PDB file of C-alpha atoms in Angstrom:
ATOM      1  CA  MET X   1     189.467 101.892  72.697  1.00 89.00           C
ATOM      2  CA  HIS X   2     193.146 102.540  72.086  1.00 92.00           C
ATOM      3  CA  LEU X   3     194.203 103.805  68.660  1.00 96.00           C
ATOM      4  CA  VAL X   4     197.719 103.327  67.351  1.00 98.00           C
ATOM      5  CA  PHE X   5     199.072 104.533  64.013  1.00 97.00           C
ATOM      6  CA  PHE X   6     202.288 103.306  62.375  1.00 96.00           C
ATOM      7  CA  VAL X   7     203.979 105.650  59.901  1.00 95.00           C
ATOM      8  CA  LYS X   8     207.338 104.848  58.308  1.00 92.00           C
ATOM      9  CA  SER X   9     209.759 107.089  56.438  1.00 92.00           C
ATOM     10  CA  ALA X  10     212.988 106.245  54.652  1.00 90.00           C
ATOM     11  CA  THR X  11     213.535 109.810  53.472  1.00 92.00           C
ATOM     12  CA  VAL X  12     213.655 112.000  56.594  1.00 94.00           C
ATOM     13  CA  ASP X  13     217.145 113.518  56.838  1.00 94.00           C
ATOM     14  CA  ILE X  14     217.753 116.494  59.154  1.00 94.00           C
ATOM     15  CA  GLU X  15     221.446 117.019  58.427  1.00 92.00           C
ATOM     16  CA  LYS X  16     220.696 120.264  56.575  1.00 92.00           C
ATOM     17  CA  PHE X  17     217.475 121.147  58.367  1.00 94.00           C
ATOM     18  CA  ASN X  18     216.311 124.725  57.901  1.00 95.00           C
ATOM     19  CA  ILE X  19     213.153 125.817  59.692  1.00 93.00           C
ATOM     20  CA  LYS X  20     212.466 128.296  56.869  1.00 93.00           C
ATOM     21  CA  ASP X  21     212.347 125.430  54.360  1.00 95.00           C
ATOM     22  CA  ILE X  22     211.150 122.334  56.207  1.00 94.00           C
ATOM     23  CA  THR X  23     209.885 120.644  53.049  1.00 92.00           C
ATOM     24  CA  GLY X  24     213.113 121.059  51.101  1.00 93.00           C
ATOM     25  CA  SER X  25     215.647 120.603  53.878  1.00 94.00           C
ATOM     26  CA  SER X  26     214.397 117.646  55.905  1.00 95.00           C
ATOM     27  CA  GLY X  27     213.498 114.822  53.537  1.00 92.00           C
ATOM     28  CA  ARG X  28     209.791 115.632  54.033  1.00 92.00           C
ATOM     29  CA  LEU X  29     209.685 115.816  57.809  1.00 95.00           C
ATOM     30  CA  ASP X  30     206.707 118.118  57.204  1.00 95.00           C
ATOM     31  CA  VAL X  31     204.683 115.082  56.088  1.00 94.00           C
ATOM     32  CA  ILE X  32     205.542 113.289  59.328  1.00 96.00           C
ATOM     33  CA  SER X  33     204.669 116.337  61.434  1.00 97.00           C
ATOM     34  CA  ARG X  34     201.254 116.609  59.797  1.00 96.00           C
ATOM     35  CA  CYS X  35     200.629 112.924  60.542  1.00 96.00           C
ATOM     36  CA  ILE X  36     201.526 113.440  64.202  1.00 97.00           C
ATOM     37  CA  LEU X  37     199.187 116.402  64.508  1.00 98.00           C
ATOM     38  CA  SER X  38     196.381 114.558  62.711  1.00 97.00           C
ATOM     39  CA  ALA X  39     196.708 111.614  65.094  1.00 97.00           C
ATOM     40  CA  LEU X  40     197.079 113.444  68.400  1.00 98.00           C
ATOM     41  CA  ILE X  41     194.916 116.546  67.984  1.00 97.00           C
ATOM     42  CA  GLY X  42     191.115 116.473  67.893  1.00 92.00           C
ATOM     43  CA  GLU X  43     188.368 119.064  67.971  1.00 88.00           C
ATOM     44  CA  GLU X  44     188.908 119.665  71.690  1.00 88.00           C
ATOM     45  CA  GLY X  45     192.692 119.510  71.747  1.00 92.00           C
ATOM     46  CA  LEU X  46     194.822 116.508  72.634  1.00 96.00           C
ATOM     47  CA  GLU X  47     193.086 113.179  72.149  1.00 95.00           C
ATOM     48  CA  ASN X  48     192.863 110.449  74.779  1.00 93.00           C
ATOM     49  CA  ASN X  49     194.460 107.036  74.251  1.00 94.00           C
ATOM     50  CA  VAL X  50     196.026 107.691  70.853  1.00 97.00           C
ATOM     51  CA  GLN X  51     199.578 106.837  69.868  1.00 98.00           C
ATOM     52  CA  ILE X  52     201.493 107.385  66.673  1.00 98.00           C
ATOM     53  CA  TRP X  53     204.727 105.499  66.097  1.00 98.00           C
ATOM     54  CA  ILE X  54     207.144 107.195  63.714  1.00 97.00           C
ATOM     55  CA  PHE X  55     209.652 104.775  62.191  1.00 95.00           C
ATOM     56  CA  LEU X  56     212.558 106.755  60.719  1.00 95.00           C
ATOM     57  CA  ASP X  57     215.064 104.584  58.877  1.00 92.00           C
ATOM     58  CA  LYS X  58     217.965 106.908  59.705  1.00 93.00           C
ATOM     59  CA  TYR X  59     217.102 107.782  63.305  1.00 95.00           C
ATOM     60  CA  GLY X  60     215.073 105.059  64.996  1.00 95.00           C
ATOM     61  CA  THR X  61     211.518 104.903  66.275  1.00 96.00           C
ATOM     62  CA  PHE X  62     209.679 107.648  68.168  1.00 97.00           C
ATOM     63  CA  ILE X  63     206.459 106.907  70.060  1.00 98.00           C
ATOM     64  CA  PHE X  64     204.105 109.862  70.529  1.00 98.00           C
ATOM     65  CA  ASP X  65     201.459 109.127  73.177  1.00 98.00           C
ATOM     66  CA  SER X  66     198.639 111.664  73.511  1.00 97.00           C
ATOM     67  CA  ASN X  67     198.267 110.846  77.212  1.00 96.00           C
ATOM     68  CA  GLY X  68     201.828 111.914  77.931  1.00 96.00           C
ATOM     69  CA  PHE X  69     201.718 115.538  76.807  1.00 97.00           C
ATOM     70  CA  ASP X  70     200.766 118.780  78.513  1.00 94.00           C
ATOM     71  CA  LYS X  71     197.850 120.319  76.620  1.00 93.00           C
ATOM     72  CA  ASN X  72     199.165 123.791  77.446  1.00 93.00           C
ATOM     73  CA  THR X  73     202.607 123.292  75.911  1.00 95.00           C
ATOM     74  CA  PHE X  74     202.156 120.755  73.123  1.00 97.00           C
ATOM     75  CA  PRO X  75     203.104 122.398  69.783  1.00 96.00           C
ATOM     76  CA  VAL X  76     199.999 122.375  67.618  1.00 95.00           C
ATOM     77  CA  SER X  77     201.586 124.089  64.601  1.00 95.00           C
ATOM     78  CA  GLU X  78     203.501 122.147  61.975  1.00 96.00           C
ATOM     79  CA  ILE X  79     206.500 124.497  62.115  1.00 96.00           C
ATOM     80  CA  LYS X  80     206.884 124.376  65.898  1.00 96.00           C
ATOM     81  CA  LEU X  81     206.354 120.629  66.046  1.00 97.00           C
ATOM     82  CA  SER X  82     208.932 120.034  63.306  1.00 97.00           C
ATOM     83  CA  ASN X  83     211.495 122.200  65.061  1.00 96.00           C
ATOM     84  CA  TYR X  84     210.979 120.480  68.416  1.00 96.00           C
ATOM     85  CA  PHE X  85     211.080 117.071  66.727  1.00 97.00           C
ATOM     86  CA  VAL X  86     214.414 117.862  65.073  1.00 96.00           C
ATOM     87  CA  ASN X  87     215.796 118.891  68.465  1.00 94.00           C
ATOM     88  CA  LEU X  88     214.473 115.650  69.944  1.00 95.00           C
ATOM     89  CA  ILE X  89     216.143 113.566  67.226  1.00 95.00           C
ATOM     90  CA  LEU X  90     219.435 115.375  67.814  1.00 93.00           C
ATOM     91  CA  ASP X  91     219.056 114.855  71.564  1.00 91.00           C
ATOM     92  CA  LYS X  92     218.809 111.102  71.054  1.00 87.00           C
ATOM     93  CA  LYS X  93     221.542 111.018  68.430  1.00 83.00           C
ATOM     94  CA  GLU X  94     223.982 113.045  70.547  1.00 82.00           C
ATOM     95  CA  ASN X  95     222.817 111.751  73.938  1.00 78.00           C
ATOM     96  CA  ARG X  96     221.758 115.158  75.242  1.00 77.00           C
ATOM     97  CA  ARG X  97     218.508 116.645  76.538  1.00 74.00           C
ATOM     98  CA  ILE X  98     217.010 120.096  76.035  1.00 74.00           C
ATOM     99  CA  GLU X  99     214.946 120.748  79.150  1.00 77.00           C
ATOM    100  CA  ASP X 100     212.310 123.000  77.579  1.00 88.00           C
ATOM    101  CA  ASN X 101     211.379 120.642  74.744  1.00 93.00           C
ATOM    102  CA  PRO X 102     207.651 119.772  75.155  1.00 95.00           C
ATOM    103  CA  LEU X 103     208.323 116.498  73.300  1.00 96.00           C
ATOM    104  CA  ASN X 104     210.622 115.132  76.005  1.00 93.00           C
ATOM    105  CA  THR X 105     207.978 112.566  76.966  1.00 94.00           C
ATOM    106  CA  VAL X 106     208.252 110.951  73.520  1.00 96.00           C
ATOM    107  CA  LYS X 107     209.681 107.461  73.892  1.00 96.00           C
ATOM    108  CA  TYR X 108     212.644 106.546  71.698  1.00 95.00           C
ATOM    109  CA  ILE X 109     213.512 102.975  70.764  1.00 94.00           C
ATOM    110  CA  GLN X 110     215.507 101.077  68.170  1.00 90.00           C
ATOM    111  CA  SER X 111     213.042  98.574  66.775  1.00 90.00           C
ATOM    112  CA  ASN X 112     212.056  96.565  63.742  1.00 88.00           C
ATOM    113  CA  PHE X 113     208.795  97.588  62.082  1.00 89.00           C
ATOM    114  CA  PHE X 114     207.570  94.052  61.469  1.00 89.00           C
ATOM    115  CA  GLU X 115     208.527  92.835  64.933  1.00 91.00           C
ATOM    116  CA  GLU X 116     206.442  95.645  66.425  1.00 94.00           C
ATOM    117  CA  VAL X 117     203.472  94.603  64.282  1.00 91.00           C
ATOM    118  CA  LYS X 118     203.824  91.051  65.603  1.00 91.00           C
ATOM    119  CA  ARG X 119     204.025  92.352  69.165  1.00 94.00           C
ATOM    120  CA  PHE X 120     200.757  94.268  68.782  1.00 94.00           C
ATOM    121  CA  LYS X 121     199.185  91.180  67.235  1.00 91.00           C
ATOM    122  CA  LYS X 122     200.059  89.219  70.374  1.00 91.00           C
ATOM    123  CA  LYS X 123     198.411  91.966  72.437  1.00 93.00           C
ATOM    124  CA  TRP X 124     195.153  91.285  70.535  1.00 92.00           C
ATOM    125  CA  TYR X 125     195.109  94.520  68.586  1.00 95.00           C
ATOM    126  CA  LYS X 126     193.147  94.436  65.359  1.00 94.00           C
ATOM    127  CA  ILE X 127     195.689  95.374  62.704  1.00 92.00           C
ATOM    128  CA  VAL X 128     194.351  97.374  59.782  1.00 94.00           C
ATOM    129  CA  VAL X 129     196.468  98.158  56.724  1.00 91.00           C
ATOM    130  CA  LEU X 130     195.432 101.105  54.564  1.00 89.00           C
ATOM    131  CA  THR X 131     195.438 100.185  50.894  1.00 86.00           C
ATOM    132  CA  GLU X 132     193.359 101.314  47.938  1.00 83.00           C
ATOM    133  CA  ASN X 133     192.594  97.659  47.124  1.00 84.00           C
ATOM    134  CA  GLY X 134     191.220  96.826  50.568  1.00 88.00           C
ATOM    135  CA  ILE X 135     187.714  96.309  51.941  1.00 91.00           C
ATOM    136  CA  HIS X 136     185.620  99.474  52.158  1.00 92.00           C
ATOM    137  CA  PHE X 137     186.005 101.097  55.582  1.00 93.00           C
ATOM    138  CA  GLU X 138     182.280 101.101  56.452  1.00 91.00           C
ATOM    139  CA  GLU X 139     182.102  97.312  56.254  1.00 92.00           C
ATOM    140  CA  ILE X 140     185.055  97.029  58.622  1.00 92.00           C
ATOM    141  CA  PHE X 141     184.106  99.762  61.074  1.00 92.00           C
ATOM    142  CA  LEU X 142     180.568  98.448  61.509  1.00 88.00           C
ATOM    143  CA  ASN X 143     182.101  95.230  62.881  1.00 88.00           C
ATOM    144  CA  ILE X 144     184.409  96.979  65.341  1.00 90.00           C
ATOM    145  CA  LEU X 145     183.414  97.318  68.975  1.00 88.00           C
ATOM    146  CA  LYS X 146     184.140 100.379  71.098  1.00 86.00           C
ATOM    147  CA  ASP X 147     186.353  98.280  73.383  1.00 90.00           C
ATOM    148  CA  ASP X 148     188.535  97.003  70.532  1.00 93.00           C
ATOM    149  CA  ASN X 149     192.134  98.175  70.309  1.00 95.00           C
ATOM    150  CA  LEU X 150     193.203  99.131  66.803  1.00 96.00           C
ATOM    151  CA  LEU X 151     196.519  99.468  65.017  1.00 96.00           C
ATOM    152  CA  PHE X 152     196.364 101.285  61.685  1.00 96.00           C
ATOM    153  CA  ILE X 153     199.346 100.945  59.367  1.00 93.00           C
ATOM    154  CA  VAL X 154     199.358 104.025  57.197  1.00 90.00           C
ATOM    155  CA  GLY X 155     202.586 103.016  55.452  1.00 72.00           C
ATOM    156  CA  ASP X 156     205.332 105.039  53.826  1.00 68.00           C
ATOM    157  CA  GLN X 157     205.842 107.221  50.784  1.00 60.00           C
ATOM    158  CA  THR X 158     206.610 104.288  48.470  1.00 56.00           C
ATOM    159  CA  GLY X 159     203.693 102.032  49.321  1.00 57.00           C
ATOM    160  CA  GLU X 160     206.062  99.077  49.739  1.00 62.00           C
ATOM    161  CA  ILE X 161     205.195  98.466  53.387  1.00 64.00           C
ATOM    162  CA  VAL X 162     201.458  97.901  52.917  1.00 62.00           C
ATOM    163  CA  ASN X 163     202.093  95.310  50.208  1.00 62.00           C
ATOM    164  CA  ASN X 164     204.894  93.512  52.056  1.00 60.00           C
ATOM    165  CA  ILE X 165     204.410  89.735  52.262  1.00 59.00           C
ATOM    166  CA  GLU X 166     205.731  89.615  55.833  1.00 66.00           C
ATOM    167  CA  LEU X 167     203.077  92.118  56.870  1.00 68.00           C
ATOM    168  CA  GLN X 168     200.270  90.364  55.021  1.00 67.00           C
ATOM    169  CA  ASP X 169     201.249  87.089  56.719  1.00 65.00           C
ATOM    170  CA  GLN X 170     200.055  88.588  60.033  1.00 68.00           C
ATOM    171  CA  SER X 171     196.388  88.129  59.062  1.00 75.00           C
ATOM    172  CA  VAL X 172     195.906  91.872  58.810  1.00 88.00           C
ATOM    173  CA  ILE X 173     192.721  93.597  57.650  1.00 89.00           C
ATOM    174  CA  ASN X 174     193.220  95.443  54.363  1.00 91.00           C
ATOM    175  CA  MET X 175     191.033  98.543  54.350  1.00 91.00           C
ATOM    176  CA  SER X 176     190.265 101.176  51.756  1.00 91.00           C
ATOM    177  CA  LEU X 177     188.913 104.681  52.283  1.00 91.00           C
ATOM    178  CA  GLY X 178     187.680 104.750  48.698  1.00 85.00           C
ATOM    179  CA  LYS X 179     189.049 105.112  45.193  1.00 80.00           C
ATOM    180  CA  LYS X 180     190.544 108.551  45.860  1.00 81.00           C
ATOM    181  CA  SER X 181     194.174 108.802  46.976  1.00 81.00           C
ATOM    182  CA  TYR X 182     194.768 110.734  50.193  1.00 85.00           C
ATOM    183  CA  LEU X 183     197.780 112.174  51.953  1.00 89.00           C
ATOM    184  CA  ALA X 184     198.834 110.148  54.990  1.00 91.00           C
ATOM    185  CA  SER X 185     197.724 112.907  57.364  1.00 93.00           C
ATOM    186  CA  SER X 186     194.303 113.032  55.692  1.00 93.00           C
ATOM    187  CA  VAL X 187     194.012 109.254  55.989  1.00 93.00           C
ATOM    188  CA  ILE X 188     194.533 109.523  59.751  1.00 96.00           C
ATOM    189  CA  ARG X 189     191.936 112.280  60.109  1.00 95.00           C
ATOM    190  CA  LEU X 190     189.399 110.315  58.045  1.00 94.00           C
ATOM    191  CA  ILE X 191     189.945 107.199  60.133  1.00 95.00           C
ATOM    192  CA  LYS X 192     189.321 109.103  63.364  1.00 95.00           C
ATOM    193  CA  LEU X 193     186.278 110.891  61.949  1.00 93.00           C
ATOM    194  CA  ASN X 194     184.622 107.739  60.662  1.00 90.00           C
ATOM    195  CA  LEU X 195     185.401 105.760  63.807  1.00 91.00           C
ATOM    196  CA  ASN X 196     183.554 108.419  65.800  1.00 87.00           C
ATOM    197  CA  LEU X 197     180.609 108.330  63.412  1.00 86.00           C
ATOM    198  CA  LEU X 198     180.246 104.578  62.997  1.00 78.00           C
ATOM    199  CA  ILE X 199     181.235 103.115  66.361  1.00 74.00           C
ATOM    200  CA  SER X 200     178.961 103.750  69.331  1.00 58.00           C
TER     201      SER X 200
END
């Protein structure tokens, strides 16, 4: 099974980034960093076969692949990851490369969110959109096989993506984790936890 998460942000802005105030100086890059850590890190360290695609409106798309990192150097703290990610964004923006950045294996592309969803659809991924009005996760997970490849669209801060008509036209599966609202990073952790529990 390959797991892929899509997370989009229109707010991340690192022009005035200050590592002492990540929340207030980066347009909530801290939220994105927590999502990355939730996706890539498990109980025994780096996961296998997990990707998280970060779509930043101002900076492009960054693909974090768990299989591409060194478990001994990957930054597992939110502060370190955020700092390295800012350096990576600046590297791509200014066409430079900092040699000691453990995120150098992150792939950078300019892409359209909806076109990427269509591309994964053609690759026979099951596309699951997280929405409070969706089908309860147990019903969906009990019908997933361990060899299935899954793309989970966690969305953005506004909720506009998950309700977009263009997205819904892709015959996606709308899934709910329950009536309670969760942070995006918590959603990712709950998905991974329940997949492990319900899929054998």
